[in-house]
Coordinates of C-alpha atoms in Angstrom, one line a residue:
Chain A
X1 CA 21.4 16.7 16.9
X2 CA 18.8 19.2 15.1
X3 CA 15.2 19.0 15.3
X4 CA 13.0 20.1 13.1
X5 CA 9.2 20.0 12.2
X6 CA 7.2 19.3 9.1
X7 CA 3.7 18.3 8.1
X8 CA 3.7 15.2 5.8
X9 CA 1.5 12.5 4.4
X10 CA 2.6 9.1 4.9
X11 CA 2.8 7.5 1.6
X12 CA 5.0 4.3 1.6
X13 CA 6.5 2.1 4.0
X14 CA 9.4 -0.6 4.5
X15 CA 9.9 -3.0 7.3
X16 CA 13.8 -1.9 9.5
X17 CA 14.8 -4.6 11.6
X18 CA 13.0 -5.9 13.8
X19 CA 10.1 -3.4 14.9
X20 CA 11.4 -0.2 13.2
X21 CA 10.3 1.1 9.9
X22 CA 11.3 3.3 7.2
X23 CA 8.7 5.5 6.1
X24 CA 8.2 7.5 2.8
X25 CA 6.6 10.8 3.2
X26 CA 5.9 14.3 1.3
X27 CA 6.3 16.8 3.4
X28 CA 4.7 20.8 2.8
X29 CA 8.3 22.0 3.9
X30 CA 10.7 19.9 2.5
X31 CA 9.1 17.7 -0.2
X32 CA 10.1 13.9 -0.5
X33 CA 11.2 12.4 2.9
X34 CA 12.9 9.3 3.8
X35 CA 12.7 8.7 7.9
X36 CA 13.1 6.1 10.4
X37 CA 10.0 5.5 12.8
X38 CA 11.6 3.5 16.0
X39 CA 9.1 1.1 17.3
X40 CA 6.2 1.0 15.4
X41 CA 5.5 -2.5 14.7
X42 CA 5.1 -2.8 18.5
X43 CA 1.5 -2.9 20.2
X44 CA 2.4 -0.4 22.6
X45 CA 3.8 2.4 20.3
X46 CA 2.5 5.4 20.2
X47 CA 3.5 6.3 16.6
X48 CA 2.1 2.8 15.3
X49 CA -1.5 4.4 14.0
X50 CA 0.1 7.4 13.3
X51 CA 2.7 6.2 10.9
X52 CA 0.1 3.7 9.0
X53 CA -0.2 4.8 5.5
X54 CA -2.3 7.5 4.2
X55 CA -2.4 9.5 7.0
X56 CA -1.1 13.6 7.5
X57 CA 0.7 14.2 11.0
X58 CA 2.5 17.1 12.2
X59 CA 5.7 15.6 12.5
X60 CA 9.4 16.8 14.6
X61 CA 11.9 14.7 13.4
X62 CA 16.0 14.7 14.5
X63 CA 18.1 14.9 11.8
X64 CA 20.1 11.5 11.5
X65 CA 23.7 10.5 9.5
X66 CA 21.7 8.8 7.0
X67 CA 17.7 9.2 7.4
X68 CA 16.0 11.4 10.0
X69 CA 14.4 10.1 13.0
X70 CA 10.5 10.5 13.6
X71 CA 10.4 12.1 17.5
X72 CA 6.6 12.8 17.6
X73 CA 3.8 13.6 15.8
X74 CA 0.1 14.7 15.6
X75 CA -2.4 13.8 13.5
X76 CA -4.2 16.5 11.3
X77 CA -6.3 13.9 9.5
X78 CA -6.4 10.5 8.8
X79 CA -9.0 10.2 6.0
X80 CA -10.9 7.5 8.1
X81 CA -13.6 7.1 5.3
X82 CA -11.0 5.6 2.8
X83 CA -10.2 3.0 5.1
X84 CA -14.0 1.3 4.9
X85 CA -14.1 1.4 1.1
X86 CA -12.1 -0.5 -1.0
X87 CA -12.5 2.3 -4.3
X88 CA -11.4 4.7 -1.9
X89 CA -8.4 3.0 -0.7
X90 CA -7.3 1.6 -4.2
X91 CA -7.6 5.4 -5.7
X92 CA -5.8 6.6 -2.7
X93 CA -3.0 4.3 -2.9
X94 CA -3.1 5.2 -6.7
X95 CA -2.8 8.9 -5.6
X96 CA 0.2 7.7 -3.3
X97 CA 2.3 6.5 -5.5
X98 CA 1.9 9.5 -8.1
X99 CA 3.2 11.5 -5.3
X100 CA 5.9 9.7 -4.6
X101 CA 7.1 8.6 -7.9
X102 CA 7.3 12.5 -9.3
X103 CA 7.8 14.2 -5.7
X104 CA 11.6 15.2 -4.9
X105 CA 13.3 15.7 -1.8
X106 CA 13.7 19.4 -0.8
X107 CA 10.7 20.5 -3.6
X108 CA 10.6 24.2 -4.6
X109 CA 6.8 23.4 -5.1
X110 CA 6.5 21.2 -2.1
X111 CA 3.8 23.5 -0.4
X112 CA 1.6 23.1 -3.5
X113 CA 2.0 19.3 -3.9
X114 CA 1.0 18.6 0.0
X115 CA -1.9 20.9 -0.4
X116 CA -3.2 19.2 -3.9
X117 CA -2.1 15.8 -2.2
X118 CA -4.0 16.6 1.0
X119 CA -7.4 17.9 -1.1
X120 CA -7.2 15.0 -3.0
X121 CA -7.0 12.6 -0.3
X122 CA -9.7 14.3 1.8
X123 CA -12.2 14.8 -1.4
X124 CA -11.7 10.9 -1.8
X125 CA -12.4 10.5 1.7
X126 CA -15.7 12.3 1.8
X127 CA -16.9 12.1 -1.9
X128 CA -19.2 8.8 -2.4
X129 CA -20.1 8.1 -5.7
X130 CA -17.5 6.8 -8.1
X131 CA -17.9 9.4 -10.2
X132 CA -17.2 11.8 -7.8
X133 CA -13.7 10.0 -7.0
X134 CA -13.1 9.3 -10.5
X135 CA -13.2 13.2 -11.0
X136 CA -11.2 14.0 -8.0
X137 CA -8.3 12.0 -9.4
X138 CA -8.7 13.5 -12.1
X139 CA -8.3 16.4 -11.0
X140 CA -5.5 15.7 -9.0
X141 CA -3.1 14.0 -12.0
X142 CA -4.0 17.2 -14.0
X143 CA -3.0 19.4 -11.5
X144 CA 0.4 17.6 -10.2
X145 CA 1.5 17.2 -13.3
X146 CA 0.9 21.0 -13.8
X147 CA 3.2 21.7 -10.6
X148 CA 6.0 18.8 -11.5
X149 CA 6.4 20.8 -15.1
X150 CA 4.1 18.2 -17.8
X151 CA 1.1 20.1 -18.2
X152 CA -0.7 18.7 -20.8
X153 CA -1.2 21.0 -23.8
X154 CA -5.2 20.8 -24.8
X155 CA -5.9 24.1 -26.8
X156 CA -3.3 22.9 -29.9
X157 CA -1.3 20.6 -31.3
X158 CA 1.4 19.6 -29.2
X159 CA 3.6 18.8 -32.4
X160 CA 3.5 21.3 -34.6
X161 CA 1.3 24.3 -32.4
X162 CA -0.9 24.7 -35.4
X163 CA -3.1 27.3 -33.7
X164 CA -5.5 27.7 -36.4
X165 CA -7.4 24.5 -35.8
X166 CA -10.6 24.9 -33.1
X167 CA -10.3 22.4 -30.6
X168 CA -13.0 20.6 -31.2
X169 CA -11.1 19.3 -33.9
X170 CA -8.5 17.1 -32.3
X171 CA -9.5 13.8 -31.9
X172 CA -6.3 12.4 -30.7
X173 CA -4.0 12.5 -27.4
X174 CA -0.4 11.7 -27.8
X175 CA 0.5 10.2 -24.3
X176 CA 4.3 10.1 -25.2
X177 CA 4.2 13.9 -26.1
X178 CA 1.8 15.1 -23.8
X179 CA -1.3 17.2 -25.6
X180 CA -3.9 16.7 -28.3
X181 CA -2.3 16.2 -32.0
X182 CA -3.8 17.3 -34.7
X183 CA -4.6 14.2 -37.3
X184 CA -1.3 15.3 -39.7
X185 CA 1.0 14.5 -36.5
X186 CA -0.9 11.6 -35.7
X187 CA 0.4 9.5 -38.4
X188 CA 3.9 10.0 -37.2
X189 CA 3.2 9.4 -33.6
X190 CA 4.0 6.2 -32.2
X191 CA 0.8 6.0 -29.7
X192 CA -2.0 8.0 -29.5
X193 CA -5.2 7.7 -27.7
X194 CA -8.8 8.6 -29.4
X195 CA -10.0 11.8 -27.5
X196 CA -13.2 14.0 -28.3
X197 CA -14.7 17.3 -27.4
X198 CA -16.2 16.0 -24.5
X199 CA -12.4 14.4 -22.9
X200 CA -10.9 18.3 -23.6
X201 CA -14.1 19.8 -21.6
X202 CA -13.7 17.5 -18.6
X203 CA -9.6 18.5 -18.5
X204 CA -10.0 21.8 -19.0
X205 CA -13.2 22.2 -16.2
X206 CA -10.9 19.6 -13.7
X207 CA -7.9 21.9 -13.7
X208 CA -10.7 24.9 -12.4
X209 CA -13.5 23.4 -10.7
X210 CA -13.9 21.5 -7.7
X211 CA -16.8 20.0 -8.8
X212 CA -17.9 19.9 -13.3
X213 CA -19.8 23.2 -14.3
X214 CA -21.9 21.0 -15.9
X215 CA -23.7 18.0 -14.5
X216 CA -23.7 15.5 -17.8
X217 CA -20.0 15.4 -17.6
X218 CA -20.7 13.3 -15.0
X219 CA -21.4 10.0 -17.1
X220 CA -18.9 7.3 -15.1
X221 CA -17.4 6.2 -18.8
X222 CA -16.3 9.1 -20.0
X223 CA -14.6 9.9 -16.9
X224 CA -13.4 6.6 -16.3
X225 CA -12.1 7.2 -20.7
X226 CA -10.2 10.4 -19.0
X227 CA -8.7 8.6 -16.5
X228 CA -7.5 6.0 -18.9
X229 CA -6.1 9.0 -20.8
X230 CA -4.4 10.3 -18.2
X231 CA -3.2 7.1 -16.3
X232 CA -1.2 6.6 -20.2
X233 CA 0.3 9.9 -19.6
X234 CA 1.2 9.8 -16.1
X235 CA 3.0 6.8 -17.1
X236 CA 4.8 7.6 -20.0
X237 CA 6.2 10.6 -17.8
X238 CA 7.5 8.4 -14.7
X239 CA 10.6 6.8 -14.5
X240 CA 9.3 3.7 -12.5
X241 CA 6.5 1.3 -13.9
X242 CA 3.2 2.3 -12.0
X243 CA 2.1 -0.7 -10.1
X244 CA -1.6 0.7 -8.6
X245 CA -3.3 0.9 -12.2
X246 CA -3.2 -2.7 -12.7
X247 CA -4.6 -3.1 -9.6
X248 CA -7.5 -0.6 -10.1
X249 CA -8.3 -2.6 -13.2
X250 CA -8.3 -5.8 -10.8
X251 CA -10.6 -4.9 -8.2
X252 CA -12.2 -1.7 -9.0
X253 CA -13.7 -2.2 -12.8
Chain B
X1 CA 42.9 -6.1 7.0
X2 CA 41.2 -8.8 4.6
X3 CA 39.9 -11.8 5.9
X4 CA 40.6 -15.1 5.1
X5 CA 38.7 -16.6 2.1
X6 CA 36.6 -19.3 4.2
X7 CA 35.7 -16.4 6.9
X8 CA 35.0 -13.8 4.2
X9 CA 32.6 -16.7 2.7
X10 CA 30.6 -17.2 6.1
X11 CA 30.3 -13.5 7.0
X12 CA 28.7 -12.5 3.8
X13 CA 26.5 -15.6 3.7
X14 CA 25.3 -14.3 7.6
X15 CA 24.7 -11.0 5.9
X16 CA 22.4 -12.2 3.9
X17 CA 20.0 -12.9 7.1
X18 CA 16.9 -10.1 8.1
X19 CA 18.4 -6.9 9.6
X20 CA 22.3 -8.6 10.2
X21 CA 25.0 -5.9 9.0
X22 CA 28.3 -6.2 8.0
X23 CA 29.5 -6.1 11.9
X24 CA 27.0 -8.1 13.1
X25 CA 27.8 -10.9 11.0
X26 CA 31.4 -10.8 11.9
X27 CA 30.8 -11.3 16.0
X28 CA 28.3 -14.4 14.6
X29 CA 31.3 -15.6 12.5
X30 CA 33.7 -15.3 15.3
X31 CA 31.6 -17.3 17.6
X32 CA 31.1 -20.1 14.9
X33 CA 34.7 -19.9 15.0
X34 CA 34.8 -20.2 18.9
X35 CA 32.4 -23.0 19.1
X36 CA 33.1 -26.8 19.7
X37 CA 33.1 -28.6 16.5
X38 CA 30.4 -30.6 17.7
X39 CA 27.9 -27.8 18.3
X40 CA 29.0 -26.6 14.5
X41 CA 27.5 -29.6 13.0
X42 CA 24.5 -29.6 15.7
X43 CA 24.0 -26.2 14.1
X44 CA 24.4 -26.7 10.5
X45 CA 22.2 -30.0 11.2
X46 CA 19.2 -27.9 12.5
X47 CA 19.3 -25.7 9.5
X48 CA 19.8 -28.3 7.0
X49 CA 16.5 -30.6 8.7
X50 CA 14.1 -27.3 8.9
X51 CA 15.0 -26.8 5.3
X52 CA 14.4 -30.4 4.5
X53 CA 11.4 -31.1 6.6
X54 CA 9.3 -27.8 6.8
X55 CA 7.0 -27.3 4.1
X56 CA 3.4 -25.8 3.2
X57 CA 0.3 -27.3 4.9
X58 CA -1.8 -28.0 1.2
X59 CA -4.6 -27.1 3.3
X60 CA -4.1 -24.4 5.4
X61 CA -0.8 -23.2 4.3
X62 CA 0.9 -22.8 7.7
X63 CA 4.6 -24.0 8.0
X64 CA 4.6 -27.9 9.0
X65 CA 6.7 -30.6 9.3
X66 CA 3.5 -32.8 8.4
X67 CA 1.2 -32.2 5.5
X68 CA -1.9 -31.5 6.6
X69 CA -0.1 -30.0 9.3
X70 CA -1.2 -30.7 12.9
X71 CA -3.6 -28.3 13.1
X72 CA -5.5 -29.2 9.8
X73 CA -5.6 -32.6 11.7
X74 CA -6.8 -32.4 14.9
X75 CA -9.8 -33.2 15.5
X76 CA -10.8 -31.4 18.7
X77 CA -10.2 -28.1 16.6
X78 CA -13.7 -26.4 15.8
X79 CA -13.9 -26.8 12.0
X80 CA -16.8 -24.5 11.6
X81 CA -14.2 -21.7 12.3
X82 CA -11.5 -20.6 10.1
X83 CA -8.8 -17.6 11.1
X84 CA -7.4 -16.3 8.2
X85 CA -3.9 -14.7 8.9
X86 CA -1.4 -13.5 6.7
X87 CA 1.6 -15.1 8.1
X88 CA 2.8 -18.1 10.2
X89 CA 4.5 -15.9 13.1
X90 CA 0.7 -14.4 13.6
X91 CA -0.8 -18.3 14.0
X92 CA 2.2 -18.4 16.2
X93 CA 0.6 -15.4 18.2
X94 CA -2.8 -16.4 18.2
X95 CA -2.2 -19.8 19.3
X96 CA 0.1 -18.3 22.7
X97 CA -3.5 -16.6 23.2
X98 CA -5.3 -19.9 24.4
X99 CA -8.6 -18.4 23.0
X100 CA -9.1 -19.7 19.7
X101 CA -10.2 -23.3 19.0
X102 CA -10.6 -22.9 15.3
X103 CA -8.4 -23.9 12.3
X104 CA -6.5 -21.5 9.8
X105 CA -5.9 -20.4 6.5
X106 CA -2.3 -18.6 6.0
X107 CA -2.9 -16.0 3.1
X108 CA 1.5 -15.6 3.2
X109 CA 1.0 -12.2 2.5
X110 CA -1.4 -8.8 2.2
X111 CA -3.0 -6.9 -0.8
X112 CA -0.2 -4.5 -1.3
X113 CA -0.9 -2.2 -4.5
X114 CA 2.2 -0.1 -4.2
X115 CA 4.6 -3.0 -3.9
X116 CA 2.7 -4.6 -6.7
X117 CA 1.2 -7.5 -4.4
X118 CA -2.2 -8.1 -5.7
X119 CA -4.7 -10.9 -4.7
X120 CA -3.5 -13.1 -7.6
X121 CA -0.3 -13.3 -5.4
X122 CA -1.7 -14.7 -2.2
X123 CA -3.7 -17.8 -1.7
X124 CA -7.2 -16.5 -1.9
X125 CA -8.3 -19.2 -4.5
X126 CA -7.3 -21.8 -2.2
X127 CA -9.4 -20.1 0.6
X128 CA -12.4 -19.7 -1.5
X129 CA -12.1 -23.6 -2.7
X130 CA -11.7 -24.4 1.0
X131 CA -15.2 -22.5 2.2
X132 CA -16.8 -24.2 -0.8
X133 CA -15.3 -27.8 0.3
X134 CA -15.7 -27.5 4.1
X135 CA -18.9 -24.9 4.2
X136 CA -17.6 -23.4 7.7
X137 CA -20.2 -20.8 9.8
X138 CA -17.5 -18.1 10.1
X139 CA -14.4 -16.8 8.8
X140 CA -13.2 -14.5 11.0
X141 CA -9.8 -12.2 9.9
X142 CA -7.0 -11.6 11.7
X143 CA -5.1 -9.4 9.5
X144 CA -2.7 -6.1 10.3
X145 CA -4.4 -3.2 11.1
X146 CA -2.6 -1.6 8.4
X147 CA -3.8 0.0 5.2
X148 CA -2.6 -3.3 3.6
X149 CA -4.4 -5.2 6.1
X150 CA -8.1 -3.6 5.6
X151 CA -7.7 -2.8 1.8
X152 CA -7.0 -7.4 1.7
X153 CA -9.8 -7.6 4.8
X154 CA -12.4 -5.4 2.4
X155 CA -11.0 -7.5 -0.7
X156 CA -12.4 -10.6 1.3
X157 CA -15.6 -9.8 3.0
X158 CA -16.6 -8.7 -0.5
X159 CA -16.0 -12.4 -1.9
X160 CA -17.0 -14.5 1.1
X161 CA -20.2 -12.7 2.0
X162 CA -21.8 -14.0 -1.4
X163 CA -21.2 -17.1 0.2
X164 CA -23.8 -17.1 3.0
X165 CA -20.8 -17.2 5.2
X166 CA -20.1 -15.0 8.4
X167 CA -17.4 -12.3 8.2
X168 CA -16.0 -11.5 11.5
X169 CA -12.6 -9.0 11.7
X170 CA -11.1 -8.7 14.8
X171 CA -11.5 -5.9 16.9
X172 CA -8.8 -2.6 16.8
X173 CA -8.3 -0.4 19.8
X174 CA -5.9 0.2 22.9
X175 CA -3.4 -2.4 24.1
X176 CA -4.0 -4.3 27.7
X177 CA -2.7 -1.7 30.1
X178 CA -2.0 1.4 27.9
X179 CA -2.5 4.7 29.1
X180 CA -5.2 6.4 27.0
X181 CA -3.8 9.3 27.2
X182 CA -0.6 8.3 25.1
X183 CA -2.6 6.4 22.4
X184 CA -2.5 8.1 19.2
X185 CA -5.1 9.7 17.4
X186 CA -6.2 6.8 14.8
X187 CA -6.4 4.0 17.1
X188 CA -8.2 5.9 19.6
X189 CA -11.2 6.6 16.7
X190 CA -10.7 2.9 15.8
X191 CA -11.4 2.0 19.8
X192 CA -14.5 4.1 19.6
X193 CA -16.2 3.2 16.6
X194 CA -15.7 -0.4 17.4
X195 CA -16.9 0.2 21.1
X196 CA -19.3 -2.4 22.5
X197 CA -22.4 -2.6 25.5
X198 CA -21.3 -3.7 28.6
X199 CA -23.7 -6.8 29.4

């Protein structure tokens, strides 16, 4: 039976038997995972913490007939912080299942997905202030959906790529189509989303920046508007129905 | 070869049990097969009367024959206490312990955003109706020590403290006679950060 290694973060779970589980991981190597984790419902397992959700091991794992077998692993970071916060954990598990629901098995742009996924989760970890999370979500749709192949078009229309408009002159996102529309396409689309100068600003500097160039970007509506903006286009882009957004709207608004 | 139809029937209906495969379920229909007559119906009886009987305490929600279930009723149980747990099989634990006195309140589930559980689905109201009504001193939680497990115990501190009422979690750490050599990385933290004086 091969063995082989792989660093992954631990982003869904499902009960196997009687103390087994099968766990749902994106891996920097291989992309989307399915494997089995023997034992880890029992108090004395030693892959129990490790295998809890939202957590990045360095993994070997024997290749199985069907799914692969976890043999050992090593933490490289557990994002603690998330665990004492509800926000946090909510965003996290928002973050989770974005990964998973447009991550494939064997990726081509696996490495860049872990490492976005891992920032993410570790910026949400340390970060404090809703804001800060808010914009490091943000940041992290824009930028996944950038590496899975819908980057969102903000510098013309995403209908008819009239060019000679300034961009400060779209005031409407098409989720559906994935960019700002001028307001000629907007009469055809079939949902758009009001968007202003200050929504485009806030996408463009999240696709660059760490942290906003400038500070009054940092007003908790407006980013919570772009999240809104985004969360419509991350859905209209996956195949399953997102189930963490209602839930953000349930505990964390 | 195909089975007969009343063997087919039994063997997929045993399939349709927690973690019982296709084999499996044949050797359990072949021993129903073996057995006296007599321990058949003994059988189907027991299944049939834990249907019938077994229901949800309206207080406490823990699987009874009674309603209030024993528990809810007896009276040498410390009633400023309440454990709240997320199923029956952890009362069941908790009881083998021999350490708790208090009563219960079964949430029959966790706060489980990616599988679309939210606290709408679990009976939080009830618990929250229940402090109101009985006004105990603490509510200490006995949940998973699983993401799902702290996201529903943060969920719940954040309602009950309003309340005046003490929030207690059990504690996380190493297993009775584990070597701490072998424990992993995240419970180890966990056993330090909720580390206590010695008195």
């Amino acid at each position: 039976m091969a063995n082989y290694k792989a660093q992954a973060i631990n982003l869904k779970s499902y009960n196997l038997g009687e103390s087994d589980k099968i766990m749902v991981m994106y891996s920097r190597e291989h992309g989307l995972i399915r494997c089995v984790a023997k034992g880890v419902k029992k108090s004395s397992s030693s892959l129990g913490g490790r295998m809890q959700l939202i957590v990045a091991n360095n993994l070997l794992l024997a290749k199985g007939r069907n799914l692969d077998i976890v043999c050992q692993a090593e933490v490289i970071e557990s994002f603690s912080s998330i665990r004492n916060d509800m926000t946090k954990l909510i965003y996290s598990f928002y973050c989770a299942e974005l990964i998973n629901n447009f991550g494939l098995e064997n990726d081509t742009n696996s490495k860049i997905i872990y490492d976005l996924s891992f920032e993410a989760l570790k910026n949400i970890s340390i970060f404090s202030s809703l804001e800060e999370i808010l914009w490091t979500v943000i940041r992290f749709k824009l930028r996944l959906m950038e590496a899975v192949g819908y980057a969102i078009e903000l510098n013309q229309c995403v209908r008819c790529n009239d060019i000679e408009h300034n961009y400060s002159s779209y005031h409407f996102f098409c989720p559906e189509s994935g960019g700002v529309i001028c307001g000629k396409c907007e009469e055809k689309a079939n949902k758009t989303l009001e968007i202003d100068k200050r929504h485009i600003s806030i996408f463009k500097d999240a696709q660059i920046y760490d942290f906003p160039e400038d500070n009054s970007n940092f007003d908790k509506t407006l980013l919570y508007s772009c999240f809104n903006i985004l969360k419509e286009y991350v859905s209209a882009k996956s195949d399953k129905k997102l189930k963490t957004p209602e839930m953000i709207e349930t505990l964390c608004c | 070869m195909q089975y007969t139809k009343p063997l087919a029937r039994l063997i997929e209906e045993f399939q349709k049990l927690p973690g019982i495969g296709p084999k499996s379920a044949q050797r359990m229909a072949f021993q129903i097969l073996k057995m006296p007559s007599a321990e058949v119906q003994k059988f189907c009886d027991a299944i049939l009367e834990a249907k019938e009987k077994i229901k949800y305490c309206r207080t406490c929600f823990n699987m009874s024959s009674e309603d209030p279930c024993e528990i809810c009723t007896d009276t040498r149980r410390d009633k400023h206490m309440i454990c709240v747990i997320s199923e029956t099989k952890d009362l069941i634990a908790l009881e083998r312990t021999r350490e708790y006195k208090g009563k219960y309140h079964v949430l029959q589930g966790l706060i489980s955003p990616l599988d679309g559980i939210t606290p709408n689905d679990l009976r939080i109201k009830e618990l929250l109706e229940r402090l109101d009504k009985e006004n105990p001193e603490e509510v200490i939680l006995a949940l998973n020590p699983s993401v799902e497990g702290e996201a529903t115990s943060l969920y719940l501190s954040r309602l009950i403290k309003p309340l005046g009422i003490k929030v207690t979690r059990i504690a996380f750490g190493l297993p009775a006679g584990a070597d701490l050599e072998y424990a992993d990385e995240v419970t180890l933290a966990r056993a330090l950060e909720g580390r206590r004086e010695i008195l």
